[in-house]
mmCIF file of C-alpha atoms in Angstrom:
data_model
loop_
_atom_site.group_PDB
_atom_site.id
_atom_site.type_symbol
_atom_site.label_atom_id
_atom_site.label_comp_id
_atom_site.label_asym_id
_atom_site.label_seq_id
_atom_site.Cartn_x
_atom_site.Cartn_y
_atom_site.Cartn_z
ATOM 1 C CA UNK A 70 -0.031 -0.050 0.141
ATOM 2 C CA UNK A 71 0.429 3.740 -0.721
ATOM 3 C CA UNK A 72 2.345 5.651 2.244
ATOM 4 C CA UNK A 73 0.439 8.168 2.435
ATOM 5 C CA UNK A 74 2.037 11.544 3.255
ATOM 6 C CA UNK A 75 0.319 12.448 6.587
ATOM 7 C CA UNK A 76 3.264 15.888 7.704
ATOM 8 C CA UNK A 77 1.850 19.877 6.843
ATOM 9 C CA UNK A 78 4.271 21.165 4.997
ATOM 10 C CA UNK A 79 5.951 23.990 7.038
ATOM 11 C CA UNK A 80 6.343 27.282 5.319
ATOM 12 C CA UNK A 81 9.900 26.896 4.509
ATOM 13 C CA UNK A 82 9.182 24.126 2.689
ATOM 14 C CA UNK A 83 6.413 24.752 0.660
ATOM 15 C CA UNK A 84 8.612 26.185 -2.156
ATOM 16 C CA UNK A 85 9.349 22.416 -2.724
ATOM 17 C CA UNK A 86 6.087 21.201 -4.935
ATOM 18 C CA UNK A 87 6.138 21.416 -7.552
ATOM 19 C CA UNK A 88 8.536 24.698 -7.572
ATOM 20 C CA UNK A 89 5.519 26.962 -5.943
ATOM 21 C CA UNK A 90 5.716 28.373 -3.075
ATOM 22 C CA UNK A 91 2.371 28.856 -0.942
ATOM 23 C CA UNK A 92 -0.583 26.508 0.606
ATOM 24 C CA UNK A 93 -3.712 27.777 1.115
ATOM 25 C CA UNK A 94 -3.325 27.905 4.868
ATOM 26 C CA UNK A 95 -5.618 30.500 4.055
ATOM 27 C CA UNK A 96 -8.428 28.274 3.230
ATOM 28 C CA UNK A 97 -7.894 29.774 -0.745
ATOM 29 C CA UNK A 98 -7.958 26.186 -2.879
ATOM 30 C CA UNK A 99 -6.956 25.896 -6.521
ATOM 31 C CA UNK A 100 -8.898 28.305 -8.943
ATOM 32 C CA UNK A 101 -7.729 27.460 -12.177
ATOM 33 C CA UNK A 102 -8.440 23.520 -12.563
ATOM 34 C CA UNK A 103 -12.244 24.178 -12.854
ATOM 35 C CA UNK A 104 -12.953 22.939 -16.549
ATOM 36 C CA UNK A 105 -9.339 20.673 -16.530
ATOM 37 C CA UNK A 106 -9.658 17.532 -17.512
ATOM 38 C CA UNK A 107 -7.774 16.341 -15.019
ATOM 39 C CA UNK A 108 -9.567 17.780 -11.930
ATOM 40 C CA UNK A 109 -9.804 15.461 -9.963
ATOM 41 C CA UNK A 110 -6.409 14.362 -9.633
ATOM 42 C CA UNK A 111 -4.481 17.531 -9.596
ATOM 43 C CA UNK A 112 -6.933 18.035 -6.068
ATOM 44 C CA UNK A 113 -6.324 14.577 -4.688
ATOM 45 C CA UNK A 114 -2.454 15.503 -4.516
ATOM 46 C CA UNK A 115 -3.914 19.483 -3.218
ATOM 47 C CA UNK A 116 -5.252 17.876 -0.647
ATOM 48 C CA UNK A 117 -2.718 15.735 0.618
ATOM 49 C CA UNK A 118 0.013 17.791 0.585
ATOM 50 C CA UNK A 119 1.558 16.344 -2.416
ATOM 51 C CA UNK A 120 1.223 19.582 -4.060
ATOM 52 C CA UNK A 121 0.360 23.248 -4.048
ATOM 53 C CA UNK A 122 -0.193 26.251 -5.977
ATOM 54 C CA UNK A 123 0.246 30.383 -6.201
ATOM 55 C CA UNK A 124 -2.472 32.522 -4.703
ATOM 56 C CA UNK A 125 -4.455 29.757 -5.565
ATOM 57 C CA UNK A 126 -3.267 29.232 -9.391
ATOM 58 C CA UNK A 127 -1.807 25.637 -10.262
ATOM 59 C CA UNK A 128 -1.164 26.286 -13.384
ATOM 60 C CA UNK A 129 -1.865 22.907 -15.063
ATOM 61 C CA UNK A 130 -0.666 23.857 -18.590
ATOM 62 C CA UNK A 131 2.703 24.245 -17.559
ATOM 63 C CA UNK A 132 5.440 22.531 -18.588
ATOM 64 C CA UNK A 133 7.202 20.221 -15.257
ATOM 65 C CA UNK A 134 10.776 21.079 -14.559
ATOM 66 C CA UNK A 135 13.174 18.519 -12.944
ATOM 67 C CA UNK A 136 12.992 19.109 -9.499
ATOM 68 C CA UNK A 137 9.367 19.990 -9.702
ATOM 69 C CA UNK A 138 9.048 15.704 -10.230
ATOM 70 C CA UNK A 139 11.531 14.849 -8.016
ATOM 71 C CA UNK A 140 9.486 17.056 -5.028
ATOM 72 C CA UNK A 141 6.163 15.555 -5.904
ATOM 73 C CA UNK A 142 7.145 12.126 -5.920
ATOM 74 C CA UNK A 143 8.955 12.909 -2.743
ATOM 75 C CA UNK A 144 6.506 14.172 -0.883
ATOM 76 C CA UNK A 145 4.137 10.929 -2.443
ATOM 77 C CA UNK A 146 6.634 9.036 -0.595
ATOM 78 C CA UNK A 147 6.472 10.743 1.999
ATOM 79 C CA UNK A 148 10.060 9.335 3.462
ATOM 80 C CA UNK A 149 11.743 11.339 6.212
ATOM 81 C CA UNK A 150 14.734 9.075 6.780
ATOM 82 C CA UNK A 151 17.905 10.525 5.877
ATOM 83 C CA UNK A 152 19.122 10.465 2.822
ATOM 84 C CA UNK A 153 22.507 11.388 1.333
ATOM 85 C CA UNK A 154 23.809 14.569 0.822
ATOM 86 C CA UNK A 155 23.564 15.391 -2.977
ATOM 87 C CA UNK A 156 27.004 16.142 -4.790
ATOM 88 C CA UNK A 157 25.097 17.935 -7.753
ATOM 89 C CA UNK A 158 26.713 21.578 -8.204
ATOM 90 C CA UNK A 159 23.725 23.007 -9.594
ATOM 91 C CA UNK A 160 21.510 21.928 -6.220
ATOM 92 C CA UNK A 161 23.345 22.513 -3.507
ATOM 93 C CA UNK A 162 21.216 24.747 -1.177
ATOM 94 C CA UNK A 163 17.724 24.866 -3.402
ATOM 95 C CA UNK A 164 14.650 24.481 -2.159
ATOM 96 C CA UNK A 165 14.816 21.132 -4.086
ATOM 97 C CA UNK A 166 18.336 20.020 -2.377
ATOM 98 C CA UNK A 167 16.529 17.334 -0.049
ATOM 99 C CA UNK A 168 13.940 16.009 -2.343
ATOM 100 C CA UNK A 169 16.528 15.589 -5.576
ATOM 101 C CA UNK A 170 18.776 14.020 -3.076
ATOM 102 C CA UNK A 171 16.307 11.160 -2.336
ATOM 103 C CA UNK A 172 14.919 9.882 -5.553
ATOM 104 C CA UNK A 173 18.495 9.591 -6.643
ATOM 105 C CA UNK A 174 19.760 7.997 -3.183
ATOM 106 C CA UNK A 175 16.169 5.922 -4.344
ATOM 107 C CA UNK A 176 17.650 5.082 -7.916
ATOM 108 C CA UNK A 177 14.094 7.018 -9.402
ATOM 109 C CA UNK A 178 15.974 9.693 -10.773
ATOM 110 C CA UNK A 179 20.489 10.636 -12.386
ATOM 111 C CA UNK A 180 22.221 13.794 -12.320
ATOM 112 C CA UNK A 181 24.479 13.767 -15.185
ATOM 113 C CA UNK A 182 27.795 12.768 -15.584
ATOM 114 C CA UNK A 183 29.380 16.487 -15.865
ATOM 115 C CA UNK A 184 28.529 16.457 -11.966
ATOM 116 C CA UNK A 185 25.045 17.973 -12.548
ATOM 117 C CA UNK A 186 21.030 17.647 -12.197
ATOM 118 C CA UNK A 187 19.603 20.321 -14.150
ATOM 119 C CA UNK A 188 17.579 21.453 -11.623
ATOM 120 C CA UNK A 189 15.043 23.590 -13.909
ATOM 121 C CA UNK A 190 15.184 21.817 -16.826
ATOM 122 C CA UNK A 191 11.548 21.047 -18.298
ATOM 123 C CA UNK A 192 11.085 16.769 -18.526
ATOM 124 C CA UNK A 193 9.706 15.226 -21.724
ATOM 125 C CA UNK A 194 7.507 13.055 -21.575
ATOM 126 C CA UNK A 195 9.974 9.458 -22.367
ATOM 127 C CA UNK A 196 11.726 11.383 -19.662
ATOM 128 C CA UNK A 197 9.256 11.588 -17.085
ATOM 129 C CA UNK A 198 7.558 8.083 -18.027
ATOM 130 C CA UNK A 199 11.481 6.434 -16.668
ATOM 131 C CA UNK A 200 10.603 8.127 -13.341
ATOM 132 C CA UNK A 201 7.406 6.684 -13.301
ATOM 133 C CA UNK A 202 8.876 3.719 -14.101
ATOM 134 C CA UNK A 203 10.968 3.665 -12.015
ATOM 135 C CA UNK A 204 8.680 4.738 -8.952
ATOM 136 C CA UNK A 205 6.949 2.052 -9.742
ATOM 137 C CA UNK A 206 9.795 0.092 -8.920
ATOM 138 C CA UNK A 207 11.385 1.600 -6.060
ATOM 139 C CA UNK A 208 7.034 0.737 -5.029
ATOM 140 C CA UNK A 209 7.271 -2.884 -6.602
ATOM 141 C CA UNK A 210 4.553 -2.660 -8.605
ATOM 142 C CA UNK A 211 3.820 -4.987 -11.548
ATOM 143 C CA UNK A 212 2.587 -4.222 -15.323
ATOM 144 C CA UNK A 213 2.890 -5.750 -18.310
ATOM 145 C CA UNK A 214 5.775 -4.421 -21.030
ATOM 146 C CA UNK A 215 3.792 -5.227 -23.979
ATOM 147 C CA UNK A 216 1.891 -2.733 -25.408
ATOM 148 C CA UNK A 217 0.307 -1.464 -28.728
ATOM 149 C CA UNK A 218 3.786 -0.104 -31.001
ATOM 150 C CA UNK A 219 2.455 4.199 -31.191
ATOM 151 C CA UNK A 220 2.880 5.512 -34.523
ATOM 152 C CA UNK A 221 5.858 7.705 -33.205
ATOM 153 C CA UNK A 222 7.468 4.463 -31.813
ATOM 154 C CA UNK A 223 10.499 5.169 -33.612
ATOM 155 C CA UNK A 224 10.880 8.478 -32.203
ATOM 156 C CA UNK A 225 11.113 6.913 -28.585
ATOM 157 C CA UNK A 226 14.819 6.608 -27.291
ATOM 158 C CA UNK A 227 15.783 3.073 -26.680
ATOM 159 C CA UNK A 228 16.074 4.157 -22.628
ATOM 160 C CA UNK A 229 12.845 5.010 -22.463
ATOM 161 C CA UNK A 230 11.558 2.128 -24.417
ATOM 162 C CA UNK A 231 10.962 -0.775 -21.453
ATOM 163 C CA UNK A 232 9.521 2.623 -19.662
ATOM 164 C CA UNK A 233 7.002 3.963 -22.236
ATOM 165 C CA UNK A 234 5.458 0.121 -22.726
ATOM 166 C CA UNK A 235 5.080 -0.328 -19.016
ATOM 167 C CA UNK A 236 3.395 2.149 -18.530
ATOM 168 C CA UNK A 237 1.305 2.075 -21.656
ATOM 169 C CA UNK A 238 0.403 -1.494 -20.318
ATOM 170 C CA UNK A 239 -0.702 -0.794 -17.842
ATOM 171 C CA UNK A 240 -3.171 2.182 -18.578
ATOM 172 C CA UNK A 241 -0.886 4.638 -16.356
ATOM 173 C CA UNK A 242 0.231 6.860 -19.423
ATOM 174 C CA UNK A 243 -0.833 6.427 -23.033
ATOM 175 C CA UNK A 244 -0.586 8.843 -26.155
ATOM 176 C CA UNK A 245 -3.594 10.878 -28.442
ATOM 177 C CA UNK A 246 -4.585 9.369 -31.521
ATOM 178 C CA UNK A 247 -1.903 6.387 -31.211
ATOM 179 C CA UNK A 248 0.858 9.116 -30.847
ATOM 180 C CA UNK A 249 2.797 9.351 -27.643
ATOM 181 C CA UNK A 250 5.208 12.759 -28.741
ATOM 182 C CA UNK A 251 8.172 11.383 -26.411
ATOM 183 C CA UNK A 252 10.315 14.664 -26.972
ATOM 184 C CA UNK A 253 7.573 17.105 -25.989
ATOM 185 C CA UNK A 254 7.735 18.449 -22.453
ATOM 186 C CA UNK A 255 5.524 16.833 -20.038
ATOM 187 C CA UNK A 256 2.933 19.777 -18.525
ATOM 188 C CA UNK A 257 2.414 19.594 -14.286
ATOM 189 C CA UNK A 258 -1.253 18.672 -14.637
ATOM 190 C CA UNK A 259 0.077 15.597 -16.788
ATOM 191 C CA UNK A 260 1.829 14.550 -14.673
ATOM 192 C CA UNK A 261 0.054 14.578 -11.968
ATOM 193 C CA UNK A 262 -2.958 12.142 -13.667
ATOM 194 C CA UNK A 263 -0.172 9.938 -14.362
ATOM 195 C CA UNK A 264 1.365 9.811 -10.366
ATOM 196 C CA UNK A 265 -2.103 10.020 -9.370
ATOM 197 C CA UNK A 266 -3.179 6.964 -11.700
ATOM 198 C CA UNK A 267 0.150 4.779 -10.266
ATOM 199 C CA UNK A 268 -0.886 6.043 -6.407
ATOM 200 C CA UNK A 269 -4.360 4.957 -6.646
ATOM 201 C CA UNK A 270 -3.317 1.674 -8.545
ATOM 202 C CA UNK A 271 -6.692 2.537 -10.272
ATOM 203 C CA UNK A 272 -6.334 2.280 -13.841
ATOM 204 C CA UNK A 273 -9.290 0.208 -14.756
ATOM 205 C CA UNK A 274 -10.861 3.508 -16.861
ATOM 206 C CA UNK A 275 -7.736 4.200 -18.605
ATOM 207 C CA UNK A 276 -6.723 0.734 -19.658
ATOM 208 C CA UNK A 277 -10.481 0.513 -20.948
ATOM 209 C CA UNK A 278 -9.824 3.230 -22.917
ATOM 210 C CA UNK A 279 -6.277 1.733 -24.589
ATOM 211 C CA UNK A 280 -8.254 -1.322 -25.349
ATOM 212 C CA UNK A 281 -10.831 0.355 -26.922
ATOM 213 C CA UNK A 282 -8.598 2.207 -29.207
ATOM 214 C CA UNK A 283 -6.628 -0.847 -30.076
ATOM 215 C CA UNK A 284 -9.634 -2.281 -30.990
ATOM 216 C CA UNK A 285 -10.867 0.839 -33.546
ATOM 217 C CA UNK A 286 -7.659 0.866 -34.772
ATOM 218 C CA UNK A 287 -7.798 -2.769 -35.853
ATOM 219 C CA UNK A 288 -10.854 -1.368 -38.065
ATOM 220 C CA UNK A 289 -8.960 1.539 -39.069
ATOM 221 C CA UNK A 290 -6.195 -0.332 -40.690
ATOM 222 C CA UNK A 291 -8.621 -2.393 -42.573
ATOM 223 C CA UNK A 292 -9.856 0.676 -43.722
ATOM 224 C CA UNK A 293 -7.086 2.884 -44.119
ATOM 225 C CA UNK A 294 -4.475 0.430 -44.844
ATOM 226 C CA UNK A 295 -2.317 1.612 -41.827
ATOM 227 C CA UNK A 296 -2.660 4.350 -39.434
ATOM 228 C CA UNK A 297 -0.255 6.309 -41.561
ATOM 229 C CA UNK A 298 -2.518 6.515 -43.837
ATOM 230 C CA UNK A 299 -5.461 7.910 -41.524
ATOM 231 C CA UNK A 300 -3.467 10.308 -40.249
ATOM 232 C CA UNK A 301 -3.544 11.600 -43.623
ATOM 233 C CA UNK A 302 -7.485 11.650 -43.431
ATOM 234 C CA UNK A 303 -9.009 11.156 -39.697
ATOM 235 C CA UNK A 304 -8.415 12.246 -35.894
ATOM 236 C CA UNK A 305 -9.241 10.610 -33.035
ATOM 237 C CA UNK A 306 -10.142 11.949 -29.519
ATOM 238 C CA UNK A 307 -11.934 11.054 -26.066
ATOM 239 C CA UNK A 308 -14.896 13.027 -24.883
ATOM 240 C CA UNK A 309 -17.576 12.070 -22.250
ATOM 241 C CA UNK A 310 -16.413 8.872 -21.990
ATOM 242 C CA UNK A 311 -17.172 8.046 -26.131
ATOM 243 C CA UNK A 312 -14.069 7.715 -27.736
ATOM 244 C CA UNK A 313 -14.401 9.990 -30.983
ATOM 245 C CA UNK A 314 -12.660 9.073 -34.947
ATOM 246 C CA UNK A 315 -13.005 12.081 -37.158
ATOM 247 C CA UNK A 316 -12.529 11.672 -40.797
ATOM 248 C CA UNK A 317 -12.508 14.388 -43.319
ATOM 249 C CA UNK A 318 -14.103 12.318 -46.419
ATOM 250 C CA UNK A 319 -17.546 11.004 -46.703
ATOM 251 C CA UNK A 320 -16.433 7.711 -48.585
ATOM 252 C CA UNK A 321 -14.365 6.664 -45.422
ATOM 253 C CA UNK A 322 -16.477 8.086 -42.621
ATOM 254 C CA UNK A 323 -19.050 5.067 -43.987
ATOM 255 C CA UNK A 324 -16.361 2.319 -44.015
ATOM 256 C CA UNK A 325 -15.508 3.348 -40.806
ATOM 257 C CA UNK A 326 -19.313 3.056 -39.150
ATOM 258 C CA UNK A 327 -20.053 -0.076 -40.743
ATOM 259 C CA UNK A 328 -16.919 -1.667 -39.367
ATOM 260 C CA UNK A 329 -17.445 -0.560 -36.242
ATOM 261 C CA UNK A 330 -21.170 -1.687 -36.139
ATOM 262 C CA UNK A 331 -19.621 -4.821 -37.352
ATOM 263 C CA UNK A 332 -16.880 -5.813 -34.915
ATOM 264 C CA UNK A 333 -18.593 -7.409 -32.192
ATOM 265 C CA UNK A 334 -15.896 -6.723 -29.898
ATOM 266 C CA UNK A 335 -16.648 -3.092 -29.482
ATOM 267 C CA UNK A 336 -19.091 -2.245 -27.586
ATOM 268 C CA UNK A 337 -22.062 -0.108 -29.523
ATOM 269 C CA UNK A 338 -22.499 3.312 -28.629
ATOM 270 C CA UNK A 339 -18.754 3.680 -27.459
ATOM 271 C CA UNK A 340 -17.575 4.788 -30.450
ATOM 272 C CA UNK A 341 -18.821 8.024 -32.769
ATOM 273 C CA UNK A 342 -17.620 8.556 -36.237
ATOM 274 C CA UNK A 343 -18.479 11.998 -37.342
ATOM 275 C CA UNK A 344 -16.852 14.862 -40.349
ATOM 276 C CA UNK A 345 -13.717 16.681 -39.365
ATOM 277 C CA UNK A 346 -12.204 19.524 -41.061
ATOM 278 C CA UNK A 347 -8.974 18.738 -40.346
ATOM 279 C CA UNK A 348 -6.968 15.602 -40.032
ATOM 280 C CA UNK A 349 -3.959 14.435 -37.186
ATOM 281 C CA UNK A 350 -1.309 15.606 -39.956
ATOM 282 C CA UNK A 351 -3.016 18.373 -41.215
ATOM 283 C CA UNK A 352 -3.238 19.781 -36.906
ATOM 284 C CA UNK A 353 0.091 19.100 -36.377
ATOM 285 C CA UNK A 354 1.154 21.387 -39.713
ATOM 286 C CA UNK A 355 -1.314 23.823 -38.231
ATOM 287 C CA UNK A 356 0.682 23.785 -35.458
ATOM 288 C CA UNK A 357 3.652 24.103 -36.476
ATOM 289 C CA UNK A 358 3.222 26.967 -37.972
ATOM 290 C CA UNK A 359 1.901 28.458 -34.964
ATOM 291 C CA UNK A 360 4.216 28.616 -33.625
ATOM 292 C CA UNK A 361 7.046 29.166 -36.021
ATOM 293 C CA UNK A 362 4.374 32.720 -36.997
ATOM 294 C CA UNK A 363 5.390 33.538 -33.467
ATOM 295 C CA UNK A 364 8.578 32.765 -33.023
ATOM 296 C CA UNK A 365 9.408 35.277 -36.381
ATOM 297 C CA UNK A 366 8.281 38.136 -34.546
ATOM 298 C CA UNK A 367 8.343 37.731 -30.586
ATOM 299 C CA UNK A 368 11.441 37.147 -28.272
ATOM 300 C CA UNK A 369 13.334 33.677 -29.049
ATOM 301 C CA UNK A 370 13.136 32.734 -25.473
ATOM 302 C CA UNK A 371 9.949 33.399 -24.949
ATOM 303 C CA UNK A 372 7.907 29.850 -23.978
ATOM 304 C CA UNK A 373 5.092 28.924 -26.175
ATOM 305 C CA UNK A 374 3.163 25.335 -25.986
ATOM 306 C CA UNK A 375 0.486 24.315 -28.767
ATOM 307 C CA UNK A 376 -2.000 22.012 -28.830
ATOM 308 C CA UNK A 377 -5.418 21.192 -30.260
ATOM 309 C CA UNK A 378 -9.028 21.321 -29.013
ATOM 310 C CA UNK A 379 -10.522 18.493 -31.418
ATOM 311 C CA UNK A 380 -14.658 19.594 -29.809
ATOM 312 C CA UNK A 381 -14.244 22.552 -31.109
ATOM 313 C CA UNK A 382 -11.709 21.943 -34.105
ATOM 314 C CA UNK A 383 -9.459 24.752 -33.269
ATOM 315 C CA UNK A 384 -5.123 24.811 -32.813
ATOM 316 C CA UNK A 385 -4.742 26.585 -29.434
ATOM 317 C CA UNK A 386 -1.122 28.694 -28.824
ATOM 318 C CA UNK A 387 -0.621 29.709 -25.132
ATOM 319 C CA UNK A 388 1.724 32.220 -24.472
ATOM 320 C CA UNK A 389 2.751 34.056 -22.090
ATOM 321 C CA UNK A 390 2.089 37.460 -24.181
ATOM 322 C CA UNK A 391 1.515 38.831 -27.645
ATOM 323 C CA UNK A 392 2.367 41.493 -29.978
ATOM 324 C CA UNK A 393 -0.081 43.408 -32.250
ATOM 325 C CA UNK A 394 1.716 41.927 -35.080
ATOM 326 C CA UNK A 395 1.941 38.866 -34.323
ATOM 327 C CA UNK A 396 -1.261 38.458 -33.685
ATOM 328 C CA UNK A 397 -2.496 39.731 -36.902
ATOM 329 C CA UNK A 398 0.127 37.926 -38.749
ATOM 330 C CA UNK A 399 -1.342 34.337 -36.614
ATOM 331 C CA UNK A 400 -5.090 35.734 -37.982
ATOM 332 C CA UNK A 401 -4.020 36.471 -41.634
ATOM 333 C CA UNK A 402 -2.091 32.779 -41.452
ATOM 334 C CA UNK A 403 -4.521 30.643 -39.814
ATOM 335 C CA UNK A 404 -8.220 32.571 -38.603
ATOM 336 C CA UNK A 405 -10.942 30.751 -37.456
ATOM 337 C CA UNK A 406 -8.457 27.550 -36.321
ATOM 338 C CA UNK A 407 -6.550 29.211 -34.411
ATOM 339 C CA UNK A 408 -7.589 30.062 -30.811
ATOM 340 C CA UNK A 409 -4.924 32.334 -28.735
ATOM 341 C CA UNK A 410 -4.390 32.034 -25.081
ATOM 342 C CA UNK A 411 -2.544 33.879 -22.938
ATOM 343 C CA UNK A 412 -1.255 33.481 -19.747
#
């Protein structure tokens, strides 16, 4: 059983949670997770003092750092036993020093050969998968290493493959549209939701989704010949517990509807086939175009993020600020296909 972290964080230690600094001791809860798809997991971690917020803000869409994930997992473990002091030159004296030392001591995380830990470096999805996998090993959790290959499997680093497969097979961490995006940074909200599934050891819902996607992709391959061909014409996403498959062409829409209906392994009304304005590949191109246009006229070191709102058929560009010139350029190039979020 998971040991619950029972100690109230002291004011000095509050910054050790996801890089934030203030627990809501004044009674103010998290104000920016209403409507967020992973709210339940974040609220659970907040209630159990694994994470906190700053001025009521959790910032679920912000990228997670190495010291941030070290702090969360250390709080999850809730072990007060002494740990060896870290020798990392860039961690000594930082708020995260004890958490980093603890996870390195437990072989859940490690540093770099040059004697640094790079505490403020963003964590990619495949790096996070390895951390989560090491956590599973430390806790003695078992899971199958057999998983459905991702369409971008060749982009997953060899050192991360076992971890990615294990988390996918267990239903703890999966990709969208059969794509894992291993080099994409993981966000705070995404990370907490993966860890929540591990803490609760309750991946039934996610595992059911993975199983249905696997069955759907079998029929999709029969219609399109390959997932690669489907990516040129279609998309796939979850909404309200229903798997939505969107396609651009009416002919393929009809074929998929017939294939799913005839598949005895697919429960009735578990998949909705609908028309889509854009395909997966087109969304990918739109995101790349939005980033390119933004970077052309904004400071080069600005942190930006692009996502897809499949339900409303828009690419979402999240930026800290934007000039009138950049906004005009984006609107001219992408029009109604883009939604800009400033945070």
